[in-house]
CSV table of C-alpha atoms in Angstrom, one decimal:
chain,number,residue,atom,x,y,z
A,1,MET,CA,-7.2,-11.6,-15.7
A,2,VAL,CA,-5.9,-14.8,-16.3
A,3,ASN,CA,-5.1,-17.6,-13.7
A,4,VAL,CA,-7.4,-16.2,-10.9
A,5,ILE,CA,-7.4,-17.9,-7.7
A,6,SER,CA,-10.6,-19.0,-6.6
A,7,ARG,CA,-11.7,-21.3,-3.7
A,8,ASP,CA,-11.7,-24.0,-6.0
A,9,THR,CA,-8.2,-23.5,-7.8
A,10,ASP,CA,-6.4,-22.2,-4.7
A,11,LYS,CA,-3.2,-24.3,-4.2
A,12,GLY,CA,-1.4,-22.2,-1.5
A,13,LEU,CA,-3.2,-18.9,-0.8
A,14,LEU,CA,-5.1,-20.0,2.3
A,15,THR,CA,-2.2,-21.6,3.5
A,16,TYR,CA,-0.1,-18.3,3.3
A,17,ILE,CA,-3.0,-16.6,4.9
A,18,ILE,CA,-2.9,-19.2,8.0
A,19,GLN,CA,1.0,-18.5,8.2
A,20,PHE,CA,0.7,-14.9,7.8
A,21,LEU,CA,-1.7,-14.9,11.1
A,22,ALA,CA,0.4,-17.5,12.8
A,23,SER,CA,3.9,-15.7,12.1
A,24,SER,CA,5.6,-14.3,15.3
A,25,ARG,CA,6.7,-11.7,13.1
A,26,LEU,CA,3.2,-10.4,12.7
A,27,LYS,CA,2.5,-9.8,16.6
A,28,ILE,CA,1.1,-6.0,17.1
A,29,ASP,CA,3.7,-3.8,18.0
A,30,ASN,CA,6.7,-5.1,16.4
A,31,GLY,CA,6.6,-2.5,13.5
A,32,ARG,CA,7.5,-4.9,10.7
A,33,THR,CA,5.7,-4.3,7.4
A,34,ASP,CA,7.7,-6.7,5.0
A,35,ALA,CA,5.3,-9.6,5.5
A,36,VAL,CA,2.1,-7.2,5.1
A,37,PHE,CA,3.6,-6.2,1.4
A,38,ASP,CA,4.5,-9.6,0.5
A,39,PHE,CA,1.0,-10.8,1.5
A,40,GLU,CA,-0.3,-7.8,-0.7
A,41,ASP,CA,1.6,-9.2,-3.5
A,42,ALA,CA,0.2,-12.5,-3.1
A,43,LEU,CA,-3.3,-11.2,-3.7
A,44,ASP,CA,-2.8,-10.0,-7.2
A,45,GLN,CA,-4.1,-13.0,-8.7
A,46,THR,CA,-7.3,-12.9,-6.7
A,47,GLU,CA,-10.8,-11.9,-8.3
A,48,MET,CA,-10.9,-9.2,-5.6
A,49,ALA,CA,-7.7,-7.7,-7.0
A,50,GLN,CA,-9.1,-7.3,-10.8
A,51,LEU,CA,-12.5,-6.3,-9.4
A,52,ALA,CA,-10.8,-3.3,-7.5
A,53,VAL,CA,-9.3,-2.2,-10.5
A,54,ASN,CA,-12.6,-2.5,-12.4
A,55,GLU,CA,-14.5,-0.5,-9.8
A,56,LEU,CA,-12.1,2.3,-9.7
A,57,ARG,CA,-11.9,2.9,-13.2
A,58,LYS,CA,-15.5,3.7,-13.1
A,59,SER,CA,-14.6,6.9,-11.6
A,60,PRO,CA,-13.5,9.3,-14.1
A,61,GLU,CA,-10.8,11.1,-11.8
A,62,VAL,CA,-9.4,7.9,-10.6
A,63,ASN,CA,-9.4,6.4,-14.5
A,64,ILE,CA,-7.2,9.4,-15.2
A,65,LEU,CA,-4.8,8.5,-12.8
A,66,PHE,CA,-4.5,4.9,-13.9
A,67,GLU,CA,-4.0,6.2,-17.6
A,68,GLU,CA,-1.5,8.8,-16.8
A,69,ARG,CA,0.2,6.2,-14.2
A,70,TRP,CA,0.7,9.1,-12.0
A,71,LEU,CA,2.7,8.7,-8.8
A,72,PRO,CA,3.8,11.5,-6.3
A,73,ASP,CA,7.2,13.2,-6.9
A,74,ALA,CA,9.9,12.6,-4.8
A,75,PHE,CA,10.2,15.4,-1.8
A,76,ASN,CA,12.3,16.6,1.1
A,77,LEU,CA,11.0,16.5,4.6
A,78,GLU,CA,13.1,19.5,5.6
A,79,GLU,CA,11.5,21.6,2.6
A,80,LEU,CA,8.1,20.6,3.6
A,81,SER,CA,8.6,21.3,7.1
A,82,GLN,CA,9.3,24.8,6.5
A,83,LEU,CA,5.8,25.3,4.9
A,84,PRO,CA,3.3,27.3,6.9
A,85,GLU,CA,1.6,25.5,10.1
A,86,GLY,CA,-1.3,23.8,9.3
A,87,THR,CA,-0.5,22.9,5.9
A,88,LEU,CA,-0.5,19.3,4.6
A,89,GLY,CA,3.2,19.4,3.9
A,90,HIS,CA,4.0,20.9,7.4
A,91,VAL,CA,1.9,18.5,9.4
A,92,TYR,CA,2.9,15.6,7.5
A,93,ALA,CA,6.7,16.5,7.9
A,94,HIS,CA,6.6,16.9,11.6
A,95,LYS,CA,4.5,13.7,12.1
A,96,ILE,CA,7.0,11.9,9.7
A,97,LYS,CA,10.2,13.2,11.6
A,98,SER,CA,8.7,13.0,15.2
A,99,GLN,CA,8.1,9.4,15.2
A,100,ASP,CA,11.5,8.8,13.1
A,101,PHE,CA,9.2,7.2,10.4
A,102,ASN,CA,10.9,6.3,6.6
A,103,PRO,CA,8.6,8.0,4.2
A,104,TYR,CA,10.0,5.6,1.6
A,105,PHE,CA,9.4,2.4,3.9
A,106,TYR,CA,7.2,0.6,1.4
A,107,LYS,CA,8.2,-2.4,-0.8
A,108,THR,CA,8.5,-1.0,-4.6
A,109,VAL,CA,7.0,-3.1,-7.5
A,110,PRO,CA,7.4,-2.5,-11.4
A,111,VAL,CA,4.6,-0.9,-12.8
A,112,VAL,CA,3.4,-3.3,-15.5
A,113,ASP,CA,-0.5,-3.5,-15.4
A,114,ASP,CA,-3.2,-1.7,-13.6
A,115,ILE,CA,-3.0,-3.9,-10.4
A,116,SER,CA,1.0,-3.1,-9.9
A,117,TYR,CA,0.1,0.5,-10.5
A,118,LEU,CA,-2.8,0.4,-8.0
A,119,LYS,CA,-0.4,-1.0,-5.3
A,120,MET,CA,2.3,1.6,-5.9
A,121,LEU,CA,-0.3,4.4,-5.9
A,122,TRP,CA,-1.5,3.2,-2.6
A,123,ARG,CA,1.9,2.6,-1.2
A,124,THR,CA,3.3,5.9,-2.2
A,125,THR,CA,0.5,7.8,-0.7
A,126,HIS,CA,-0.4,5.8,2.5
A,127,ASP,CA,0.9,8.0,5.0
A,128,ILE,CA,-0.7,11.1,3.7
A,129,TYR,CA,-3.9,9.2,4.4
A,130,HIS,CA,-3.2,9.2,8.0
A,131,VAL,CA,-2.7,12.9,8.2
A,132,VAL,CA,-5.7,13.9,6.1
A,133,GLY,CA,-7.9,11.4,7.6
A,134,GLY,CA,-7.0,11.9,11.0
A,135,PHE,CA,-6.0,8.4,11.9
A,136,ASP,CA,-3.3,7.4,14.1
A,137,THR,CA,-0.2,5.4,13.1
A,138,ASP,CA,-0.8,3.0,15.8
A,139,GLU,CA,-2.0,-0.5,14.8
A,140,ILE,CA,-5.6,0.6,16.0
A,141,GLY,CA,-5.4,3.6,13.8
A,142,GLU,CA,-4.0,1.7,10.8
A,143,ILE,CA,-6.9,-0.6,11.1
A,144,GLY,CA,-9.4,2.4,11.2
A,145,LEU,CA,-7.9,3.8,8.3
A,146,GLN,CA,-8.2,0.6,6.3
A,147,ALA,CA,-11.9,0.5,7.2
A,148,PHE,CA,-12.2,4.1,5.8
A,149,PHE,CA,-10.6,2.7,2.5
A,150,ILE,CA,-13.0,-0.4,2.5
A,151,ALA,CA,-15.9,1.9,2.3
A,152,GLN,CA,-14.0,4.3,-0.4
A,153,THR,CA,-12.1,1.8,-2.4
A,154,PRO,CA,-12.3,-1.8,-3.0
A,155,ILE,CA,-8.4,-2.4,-2.1
A,156,PRO,CA,-7.9,-6.1,-1.4
A,157,ILE,CA,-5.4,-5.3,1.3
A,158,SER,CA,-7.7,-3.0,3.1
A,159,ALA,CA,-10.2,-5.8,3.6
A,160,MET,CA,-7.3,-8.2,4.6
A,161,ILE,CA,-5.9,-6.1,7.3
A,162,VAL,CA,-9.2,-5.5,9.1
A,163,SER,CA,-10.1,-9.1,9.1
A,164,PHE,CA,-6.6,-9.8,10.3
A,165,GLY,CA,-6.7,-7.0,12.8
A,166,LEU,CA,-9.8,-8.2,14.5
A,167,VAL,CA,-8.0,-11.7,15.1
A,168,MET,CA,-4.7,-9.8,16.0
A,169,ILE,CA,-6.2,-7.2,18.4
A,170,SER,CA,-8.3,-9.9,20.1
A,171,LEU,CA,-5.3,-12.2,20.6
A,172,TYR,CA,-2.8,-9.7,21.7
A,173,GLN,CA,-4.8,-6.8,22.9
A,174,PRO,CA,-8.1,-8.1,24.1
A,175,HIS,CA,-8.4,-4.8,26.5
A,176,ASN,CA,-8.4,-3.0,23.0
A,177,CYS,CA,-11.4,-4.6,21.3
A,178,LYS,CA,-13.8,-1.9,22.1
A,179,TYR,CA,-11.6,0.8,20.9
A,180,LEU,CA,-10.7,-1.4,17.7
A,181,MET,CA,-14.5,-1.6,17.1
A,182,SER,CA,-14.9,2.0,17.5
A,183,GLU,CA,-12.3,3.1,15.2
A,184,ILE,CA,-13.5,0.5,12.5
A,185,SER,CA,-17.0,1.9,12.5
A,186,ARG,CA,-15.8,5.6,12.7
A,187,GLY,CA,-13.4,4.8,9.7
A,188,TYR,CA,-16.1,3.0,7.6
A,189,ASN,CA,-18.6,5.7,8.4
A,190,LEU,CA,-16.4,8.5,7.6
A,191,GLY,CA,-15.3,6.6,4.4
A,192,SER,CA,-19.0,6.3,3.4
A,193,GLN,CA,-19.8,10.0,4.1
A,194,THR,CA,-16.9,11.4,2.4
A,195,PRO,CA,-17.5,12.1,-1.4
A,196,GLY,CA,-13.7,13.0,-2.3
A,197,LYS,CA,-12.0,9.6,-2.9
A,198,PHE,CA,-8.4,9.9,-1.3
A,199,ILE,CA,-7.1,7.5,-3.9
A,200,ALA,CA,-8.0,10.1,-6.8
A,201,GLN,CA,-6.1,12.9,-5.4
A,202,LYS,CA,-2.7,14.0,-6.7
A,203,TRP,CA,-1.4,14.7,-3.3
A,204,ASP,CA,1.8,16.4,-4.0
A,205,LYS,CA,-0.3,19.5,-5.3
A,206,TYR,CA,-1.5,19.9,-1.8
A,207,TRP,CA,1.5,20.3,0.0
A,208,ASP,CA,1.1,24.2,0.8
A,209,VAL,CA,-2.5,23.8,1.6
A,210,GLN,CA,-4.3,24.0,4.8
A,211,ILE,CA,-5.4,20.3,5.9
A,212,SER,CA,-9.1,22.0,6.9
A,213,ASP,CA,-9.2,23.2,3.5
A,214,ILE,CA,-8.3,19.6,1.9
A,215,ARG,CA,-10.8,18.0,4.2
A,216,ALA,CA,-13.6,20.6,3.1
A,217,SER,CA,-12.9,20.1,-0.5
A,218,LEU,CA,-13.1,16.4,0.0
A,219,GLY,CA,-16.4,16.9,1.6
A,220,MET,CA,-15.3,15.7,5.2
A,221,LYS,CA,-17.5,16.6,8.2
A,222,PRO,CA,-15.9,19.2,10.5
A,223,SER,CA,-16.4,16.8,13.6
A,224,PHE,CA,-15.0,13.7,11.6
A,225,SER,CA,-12.6,12.4,14.0
A,226,ASN,CA,-12.1,11.8,17.9
A,227,SER,CA,-8.4,10.7,17.3
A,228,SER,CA,-5.4,12.4,19.2
A,229,LEU,CA,-3.7,13.0,15.7
A,230,ALA,CA,-6.9,14.9,14.4
A,231,ALA,CA,-6.9,16.8,17.4
A,232,LYS,CA,-3.6,18.1,17.0
A,233,ILE,CA,-4.1,19.6,13.6
């Protein structure tokens, strides 16, 4: 990678980070994600972005995805909701519909290299990770999921969200700090102990598979979660 941003050459990223933390748009619970995607894009020229790609390409199953540039096919929530109860498609569709989420909420970028491909792979499959991993979709559940990914996959934005999450929860929800630390710990331990990488899966092939079977195939422990989401599926 050329023009890698480092501490010695940084002329703006640190300022961006400070603005990212200080911006009123990023206060917990306002539901905006644009700034997160913009910040993720700003990380493209950091050393950690290239290191993430290099590390992931060491895994044969992930490397195949990079070579194929695989991304999930478009889906229909109504069709998925008709699948048998307990299947990934059924649970995913009902979760998205019950919370009035837009499954295509993410910012798209042209896939022109490995880093841009990794971002689109992550963004297009992110909501599925919540369902399979058993992490709630609130802010603390999101941070717990990112801790899971720090253990499994060295994606730069995951480290940033966990780091910033500690600051944001401390500032705006100090009463939830203990819960946050518990979810970070649970997420990291679960990621460390799950041999099947989430980022390596072609998830649209699992829509009609029971989530319990998916978790078993990935090597997740049966008692992997204490979250309310996991208890329901």
